[in-house]
mmCIF file of C-alpha atoms and ligand atoms in Angstrom:
data_model
loop_
_atom_site.group_PDB
_atom_site.id
_atom_site.type_symbol
_atom_site.label_atom_id
_atom_site.label_comp_id
_atom_site.label_asym_id
_atom_site.label_seq_id
_atom_site.Cartn_x
_atom_site.Cartn_y
_atom_site.Cartn_z
ATOM 1 C CA UNK H 5 -5.045 142.457 105.015
ATOM 2 C CA UNK H 6 -7.430 140.999 102.299
ATOM 3 C CA UNK H 7 -9.434 137.839 103.920
ATOM 4 C CA UNK H 8 -12.818 136.430 102.498
ATOM 5 C CA UNK H 9 -15.118 137.060 103.051
ATOM 6 C CA UNK H 10 -17.584 133.734 105.041
ATOM 7 C CA UNK H 11 -20.853 135.190 104.248
ATOM 8 C CA UNK H 12 -21.086 134.243 100.452
ATOM 9 C CA UNK H 13 -22.544 131.879 98.316
ATOM 10 C CA UNK H 14 -20.065 131.931 95.587
ATOM 11 C CA UNK H 15 -16.077 132.718 96.595
ATOM 12 C CA UNK H 16 -14.262 131.680 93.831
ATOM 13 C CA UNK H 17 -14.329 134.515 90.691
ATOM 14 C CA UNK H 18 -16.184 132.949 87.971
ATOM 15 C CA UNK H 19 -17.088 129.213 89.095
ATOM 16 C CA UNK H 20 -20.085 128.755 90.054
ATOM 17 C CA UNK H 21 -20.773 125.084 91.413
ATOM 18 C CA UNK H 22 -18.507 125.812 94.575
ATOM 19 C CA UNK H 23 -20.335 127.626 97.763
ATOM 20 C CA UNK H 24 -19.853 128.477 100.877
ATOM 21 C CA UNK H 25 -22.356 126.151 101.978
ATOM 22 C CA UNK H 26 -23.617 128.263 105.765
ATOM 23 C CA UNK H 27 -25.426 131.032 102.602
ATOM 24 C CA UNK H 28 -27.657 128.270 100.240
ATOM 25 C CA UNK H 29 -28.732 126.591 103.793
ATOM 26 C CA UNK H 30 -32.768 126.772 103.967
ATOM 27 C CA UNK H 31 -32.812 124.157 106.319
ATOM 28 C CA UNK H 32 -33.245 124.985 109.345
ATOM 29 C CA UNK H 33 -31.944 121.223 111.000
ATOM 30 C CA UNK H 34 -28.520 122.006 108.668
ATOM 31 C CA UNK H 35 -26.322 124.042 110.525
ATOM 32 C CA UNK H 36 -22.733 124.721 109.197
ATOM 33 C CA UNK H 37 -20.198 127.025 110.829
ATOM 34 C CA UNK H 38 -17.842 129.856 108.562
ATOM 35 C CA UNK H 39 -15.648 129.178 105.383
ATOM 36 C CA UNK H 40 -17.411 125.511 104.841
ATOM 37 C CA UNK H 41 -17.578 124.634 101.286
ATOM 38 C CA UNK H 42 -18.566 122.142 98.987
ATOM 39 C CA UNK H 43 -18.492 121.507 95.202
ATOM 40 C CA UNK H 44 -20.985 119.942 93.365
ATOM 41 C CA UNK H 45 -20.265 118.396 90.093
ATOM 42 C CA UNK H 46 -23.386 119.832 88.328
ATOM 43 C CA UNK H 47 -24.624 122.846 91.498
ATOM 44 C CA UNK H 48 -23.933 124.177 94.658
ATOM 45 C CA UNK H 49 -27.866 124.562 95.450
ATOM 46 C CA UNK H 50 -27.920 120.526 94.906
ATOM 47 C CA UNK H 51 -26.411 119.950 98.341
ATOM 48 C CA UNK H 52 -29.326 120.112 99.978
ATOM 49 C CA UNK H 53 -31.005 116.899 98.086
ATOM 50 C CA UNK H 54 -28.066 115.267 98.988
ATOM 51 C CA UNK H 55 -29.378 114.335 103.116
ATOM 52 C CA UNK H 56 -31.156 111.982 102.306
ATOM 53 C CA UNK H 57 -34.459 110.608 104.229
ATOM 54 C CA UNK H 58 -34.794 114.743 106.405
ATOM 55 C CA UNK H 59 -37.810 114.052 107.815
ATOM 56 C CA UNK H 60 -38.878 117.577 110.093
ATOM 57 C CA UNK H 61 -41.026 115.535 111.362
ATOM 58 C CA UNK H 62 -37.882 113.467 112.991
ATOM 59 C CA UNK H 63 -36.147 116.754 113.809
ATOM 60 C CA UNK H 64 -32.316 115.220 113.860
ATOM 61 C CA UNK H 65 -29.473 117.821 112.845
ATOM 62 C CA UNK H 66 -26.943 118.032 110.228
ATOM 63 C CA UNK H 67 -24.410 119.672 112.109
ATOM 64 C CA UNK H 68 -21.106 119.852 110.586
ATOM 65 C CA UNK H 69 -18.247 122.424 111.800
ATOM 66 C CA UNK H 70 -15.928 125.333 109.763
ATOM 67 C CA UNK H 71 -13.187 124.801 107.314
ATOM 68 C CA UNK H 72 -15.424 121.777 105.846
ATOM 69 C CA UNK H 73 -14.285 120.809 102.438
ATOM 70 C CA UNK H 74 -16.982 118.972 100.640
ATOM 71 C CA UNK H 75 -16.574 116.437 97.552
ATOM 72 C CA UNK H 76 -19.265 115.840 95.354
ATOM 73 C CA UNK H 77 -21.086 113.279 95.901
ATOM 74 C CA UNK H 78 -21.252 112.804 99.768
ATOM 75 C CA UNK H 79 -24.615 111.734 101.129
ATOM 76 C CA UNK H 80 -25.162 111.913 104.714
ATOM 77 C CA UNK H 81 -28.372 109.129 104.909
ATOM 78 C CA UNK H 82 -30.698 110.926 108.213
ATOM 79 C CA UNK H 83 -32.735 109.465 110.173
ATOM 80 C CA UNK H 84 -35.480 109.349 108.153
ATOM 81 C CA UNK H 85 -34.303 106.313 106.653
ATOM 82 C CA UNK H 86 -34.667 103.522 108.930
ATOM 83 C CA UNK H 87 -37.474 101.666 108.934
ATOM 84 C CA UNK H 88 -37.860 98.998 112.301
ATOM 85 C CA UNK H 89 -35.413 95.578 111.995
ATOM 86 C CA UNK H 90 -36.159 94.216 114.931
ATOM 87 C CA UNK H 91 -39.270 92.351 113.663
ATOM 88 C CA UNK H 92 -39.405 89.625 111.968
ATOM 89 C CA UNK H 93 -40.495 92.742 108.657
ATOM 90 C CA UNK H 94 -39.027 95.364 107.929
ATOM 91 C CA UNK H 95 -41.920 96.398 105.988
ATOM 92 C CA UNK H 96 -43.163 99.923 107.195
ATOM 93 C CA UNK H 97 -46.876 98.629 107.618
ATOM 94 C CA UNK H 98 -48.290 101.535 109.633
ATOM 95 C CA UNK H 99 -47.498 104.080 107.186
ATOM 96 C CA UNK H 100 -50.519 103.581 104.030
ATOM 97 C CA UNK H 101 -53.145 103.194 107.035
ATOM 98 C CA UNK H 102 -56.108 100.999 107.481
ATOM 99 C CA UNK H 103 -55.860 98.334 109.689
ATOM 100 C CA UNK H 104 -52.478 98.443 109.303
ATOM 101 C CA UNK H 105 -53.068 102.718 110.784
ATOM 102 C CA UNK H 106 -51.868 100.585 114.102
ATOM 103 C CA UNK H 107 -48.186 98.320 113.759
ATOM 104 C CA UNK H 108 -46.593 100.493 114.694
ATOM 105 C CA UNK H 109 -48.336 100.491 117.999
ATOM 106 C CA UNK H 110 -45.759 100.391 121.484
ATOM 107 C CA UNK H 111 -43.131 100.584 119.297
ATOM 108 C CA UNK H 112 -40.800 103.463 117.700
ATOM 109 C CA UNK H 113 -39.366 103.315 114.264
ATOM 110 C CA UNK H 114 -34.959 104.242 115.420
ATOM 111 C CA UNK H 115 -33.613 107.029 116.386
ATOM 112 C CA UNK H 116 -29.503 107.359 116.021
ATOM 113 C CA UNK H 117 -29.423 110.779 117.155
ATOM 114 C CA UNK H 118 -27.787 114.072 115.303
ATOM 115 C CA UNK H 119 -24.576 113.514 112.142
ATOM 116 C CA UNK H 120 -22.024 115.816 113.386
ATOM 117 C CA UNK H 121 -19.415 116.666 111.362
ATOM 118 C CA UNK H 122 -16.089 118.814 113.439
ATOM 119 C CA UNK H 123 -13.867 121.716 111.905
ATOM 120 C CA UNK H 124 -10.411 120.067 109.950
ATOM 121 C CA UNK H 125 -12.451 117.538 107.566
ATOM 122 C CA UNK H 126 -12.082 116.560 104.454
ATOM 123 C CA UNK H 127 -15.729 114.270 102.904
ATOM 124 C CA UNK H 128 -13.881 112.743 99.199
ATOM 125 C CA UNK H 129 -15.791 112.023 96.140
ATOM 126 C CA UNK H 130 -19.150 110.168 96.956
ATOM 127 C CA UNK H 131 -18.721 109.554 100.070
ATOM 128 C CA UNK H 132 -22.086 108.444 102.073
ATOM 129 C CA UNK H 133 -22.167 109.114 106.415
ATOM 130 C CA UNK H 134 -25.075 106.355 107.965
ATOM 131 C CA UNK H 135 -27.588 108.496 110.449
ATOM 132 C CA UNK H 136 -26.273 109.657 114.262
ATOM 133 C CA UNK H 137 -21.711 109.734 112.880
ATOM 134 C CA UNK H 138 -19.756 111.907 114.793
ATOM 135 C CA UNK H 139 -16.511 112.660 112.875
ATOM 136 C CA UNK H 140 -13.722 114.720 114.525
ATOM 137 C CA UNK H 141 -12.219 117.656 113.880
ATOM 138 C CA UNK H 142 -8.966 117.297 110.823
ATOM 139 C CA UNK H 143 -10.341 113.755 109.604
ATOM 140 C CA UNK H 144 -10.067 112.913 105.869
ATOM 141 C CA UNK H 145 -12.319 110.378 105.157
ATOM 142 C CA UNK H 146 -11.028 108.828 101.378
ATOM 143 C CA UNK H 147 -13.308 108.088 97.930
ATOM 144 C CA UNK H 148 -16.166 106.778 98.020
ATOM 145 C CA UNK H 149 -16.113 105.590 101.392
ATOM 146 C CA UNK H 150 -19.404 104.578 103.584
ATOM 147 C CA UNK H 151 -18.439 105.241 106.984
ATOM 148 C CA UNK H 152 -21.350 103.698 109.586
ATOM 149 C CA UNK H 153 -18.677 104.381 112.950
ATOM 150 C CA UNK H 154 -17.357 107.508 114.694
ATOM 151 C CA UNK H 155 -14.331 109.403 113.257
ATOM 152 C CA UNK H 156 -11.627 109.506 115.527
ATOM 153 C CA UNK H 157 -9.825 113.244 115.151
ATOM 154 C CA UNK H 158 -7.275 113.759 112.699
ATOM 155 C CA UNK H 159 -7.543 109.971 111.181
ATOM 156 C CA UNK H 160 -7.504 108.865 107.793
ATOM 157 C CA UNK H 161 -10.664 106.706 107.645
ATOM 158 C CA UNK H 162 -11.544 105.155 103.853
ATOM 159 C CA UNK H 163 -13.663 102.012 102.273
ATOM 160 C CA UNK H 164 -16.786 100.295 102.991
ATOM 161 C CA UNK H 165 -17.078 99.790 105.866
ATOM 162 C CA UNK H 166 -15.096 102.803 106.638
ATOM 163 C CA UNK H 167 -12.516 101.206 108.368
ATOM 164 C CA UNK H 168 -9.018 103.066 109.755
ATOM 165 C CA UNK H 169 -6.216 104.330 107.015
ATOM 166 C CA UNK H 170 -4.038 106.160 108.990
ATOM 167 C CA UNK H 171 -3.194 108.802 111.723
ATOM 168 C CA UNK H 172 -2.477 112.017 110.430
ATOM 169 C CA UNK H 173 -0.139 113.038 113.840
ATOM 170 C CA UNK H 174 1.060 111.116 116.824
ATOM 171 C CA UNK H 175 -1.856 110.598 119.512
ATOM 172 C CA UNK H 176 0.591 113.362 121.492
ATOM 173 C CA UNK H 177 -0.038 115.690 118.488
ATOM 174 C CA UNK H 178 -3.297 115.373 118.670
ATOM 175 C CA UNK H 179 -3.853 116.278 122.043
ATOM 176 C CA UNK H 180 -2.192 119.931 121.237
ATOM 177 C CA UNK H 181 -3.853 119.615 117.755
ATOM 178 C CA UNK H 182 -7.181 119.555 119.244
ATOM 179 C CA UNK H 183 -6.459 122.130 122.292
ATOM 180 C CA UNK H 184 -5.394 123.963 119.828
ATOM 181 C CA UNK H 185 -9.187 125.043 117.636
ATOM 182 C CA UNK H 186 -7.017 126.839 115.472
ATOM 183 C CA UNK H 187 -10.456 127.148 112.857
ATOM 184 C CA UNK H 188 -11.837 128.784 115.889
ATOM 185 C CA UNK H 189 -9.654 132.275 115.837
ATOM 186 C CA UNK H 190 -10.233 134.967 115.013
ATOM 187 C CA UNK H 191 -10.122 135.081 111.043
ATOM 188 C CA UNK H 192 -6.846 138.089 111.266
ATOM 189 C CA UNK H 193 -4.357 135.579 113.126
ATOM 190 C CA UNK H 194 -5.653 132.827 111.166
ATOM 191 C CA UNK H 195 -4.548 134.782 107.845
ATOM 192 C CA UNK H 196 -1.469 135.313 109.695
ATOM 193 C CA UNK H 197 -0.421 131.958 110.656
ATOM 194 C CA UNK H 198 -1.974 129.896 107.383
ATOM 195 C CA UNK H 199 2.024 129.599 106.581
ATOM 196 C CA UNK H 200 2.307 127.000 109.542
ATOM 197 C CA UNK H 201 -1.011 126.640 109.290
ATOM 198 C CA UNK H 202 -0.725 124.284 106.022
ATOM 199 C CA UNK H 203 2.605 123.374 106.585
ATOM 200 C CA UNK H 204 3.171 119.991 108.336
ATOM 201 C CA UNK H 205 5.306 121.898 110.615
ATOM 202 C CA UNK H 206 3.832 121.315 114.413
ATOM 203 C CA UNK H 207 7.328 122.407 116.306
ATOM 204 C CA UNK H 208 6.661 126.052 114.546
ATOM 205 C CA UNK H 209 2.847 125.934 115.291
ATOM 206 C CA UNK H 210 3.296 124.820 118.698
ATOM 207 C CA UNK H 211 6.103 127.173 119.871
HETATM 208 C C1 LIG W 6 -7.565 108.928 101.766
HETATM 209 C C2 LIG W 6 -6.644 109.778 100.959
HETATM 210 C C3 LIG W 6 -6.588 111.028 100.662
HETATM 211 C C4 LIG W 6 -5.112 109.062 101.474
HETATM 212 O O1 LIG W 6 -4.446 109.662 100.107
HETATM 213 P P1 LIG W 6 -3.011 109.699 100.941
HETATM 214 O O2 LIG W 6 -2.527 109.639 102.655
HETATM 215 O O3 LIG W 6 -1.980 110.265 99.234
HETATM 216 O O4 LIG W 6 -2.846 107.950 100.700
HETATM 217 P P2 LIG W 6 -2.048 106.672 100.474
HETATM 218 O O5 LIG W 6 -2.887 107.965 97.984
HETATM 219 O O6 LIG W 6 -1.240 107.218 100.300
HETATM 220 O O7 LIG W 6 -3.088 106.263 100.603
HETATM 221 C C5 LIG W 6 -3.012 105.399 101.781
HETATM 222 C C6 LIG W 6 -3.558 104.329 101.531
HETATM 223 O O8 LIG W 6 -4.730 104.495 101.518
HETATM 224 C C7 LIG W 6 -5.641 103.417 101.549
HETATM 225 N N1 LIG W 6 -6.647 104.390 100.264
HETATM 226 C C8 LIG W 6 -6.124 105.490 98.844
HETATM 227 N N2 LIG W 6 -8.054 105.318 99.167
HETATM 228 C C9 LIG W 6 -8.060 104.435 99.997
HETATM 229 C C10 LIG W 6 -9.821 105.058 99.131
HETATM 230 N N3 LIG W 6 -10.642 105.305 98.825
HETATM 231 N N4 LIG W 6 -10.156 104.187 100.074
HETATM 232 C C11 LIG W 6 -9.860 102.587 100.892
HETATM 233 N N5 LIG W 6 -8.501 103.178 100.228
HETATM 234 C C12 LIG W 6 -8.518 104.146 100.418
HETATM 235 C C13 LIG W 6 -4.881 103.432 99.788
HETATM 236 O O9 LIG W 6 -4.548 101.827 99.551
HETATM 237 C C14 LIG W 6 -3.288 102.946 100.877
HETATM 238 O O10 LIG W 6 -3.634 101.578 101.806
HETATM 239 P P3 LIG W 6 -2.089 100.933 101.582
HETATM 240 O O11 LIG W 6 -1.653 102.042 103.494
HETATM 241 O O12 LIG W 6 -2.556 99.394 102.398
HETATM 242 O O13 LIG W 6 -0.936 101.106 100.477
HETATM 243 C C15 LIG W 6 -6.442 110.211 99.386
HETATM 244 O O14 LIG W 6 -6.290 108.321 98.555
HETATM 245 C C16 LIG W 6 -8.301 110.476 99.139
HETATM 246 O O15 LIG W 6 -9.118 109.300 98.908
HETATM 247 N N6 LIG W 6 -8.463 111.102 98.734
HETATM 248 C C17 LIG W 6 -9.642 111.934 98.125
HETATM 249 C C18 LIG W 6 -10.220 112.498 96.947
HETATM 250 C C19 LIG W 6 -10.981 112.693 96.565
HETATM 251 O O16 LIG W 6 -12.027 112.302 96.594
HETATM 252 N N7 LIG W 6 -11.832 114.513 96.356
HETATM 253 C C20 LIG W 6 -12.770 115.395 96.231
HETATM 254 C C21 LIG W 6 -12.772 116.894 96.304
HETATM 255 S S1 LIG W 6 -11.828 117.153 97.500
#
């Protein structure tokens, strides 16, 4: 059996714009599963530049599962982007010091927690994902979407703010797919079952 190596940086010969993402990440607060790939129009080592406002002192994480497909210009906005918007002004006086230094006393910048992308998620070109979002397994995010709310597994969402376009399968089938978790199978089993996985015949898959 000949199986592509999950530990390769650049799995496509003579094509340096697509990488297996986990192998190019250097930031410990970005965690990526096997075989998830990122394609960049210029240079796939750009990925971390697309994770914006991601500061070590905040410590929020971007966690991406296995077998995800991430297109060029996908942007993850992290919690460092958040100003306090409940006051009269959102201006961050405190960061400039002097007599402004204590302006944030007894308050803190809002945090919406980690951003979590499930497994087998396809994120289209130029999508923006806001802080603290969870995207379920098998979801598809349409080109140019801005994701402001969690995305249910095996749904397709699009627009700004992203809204449900359709469910990929029936509710019953989605429950079964989430039990199956094919992405956690041994890679040999995945390889043997590719014809079933890439076609939509779920009856055969669940047999
Ligand atoms: C989301 C997507 C997968 C849907 O494809 P599809 O299943 O063939 O669906 P259709 O083209 O029939 O569109 C279904 C509906 O979604 C809408 N839609 C499609 N793309 C959309 C988008 N980017 N934003 C908002 N709505 C979109 C269509 O207008 C249609 O709406 P309707 O049901 O009201 O008529 C596809 O449009 C898409 O965005 N693919 C991502 C492509 C990409 O960015 N690839 C990057 C390289 S991997």
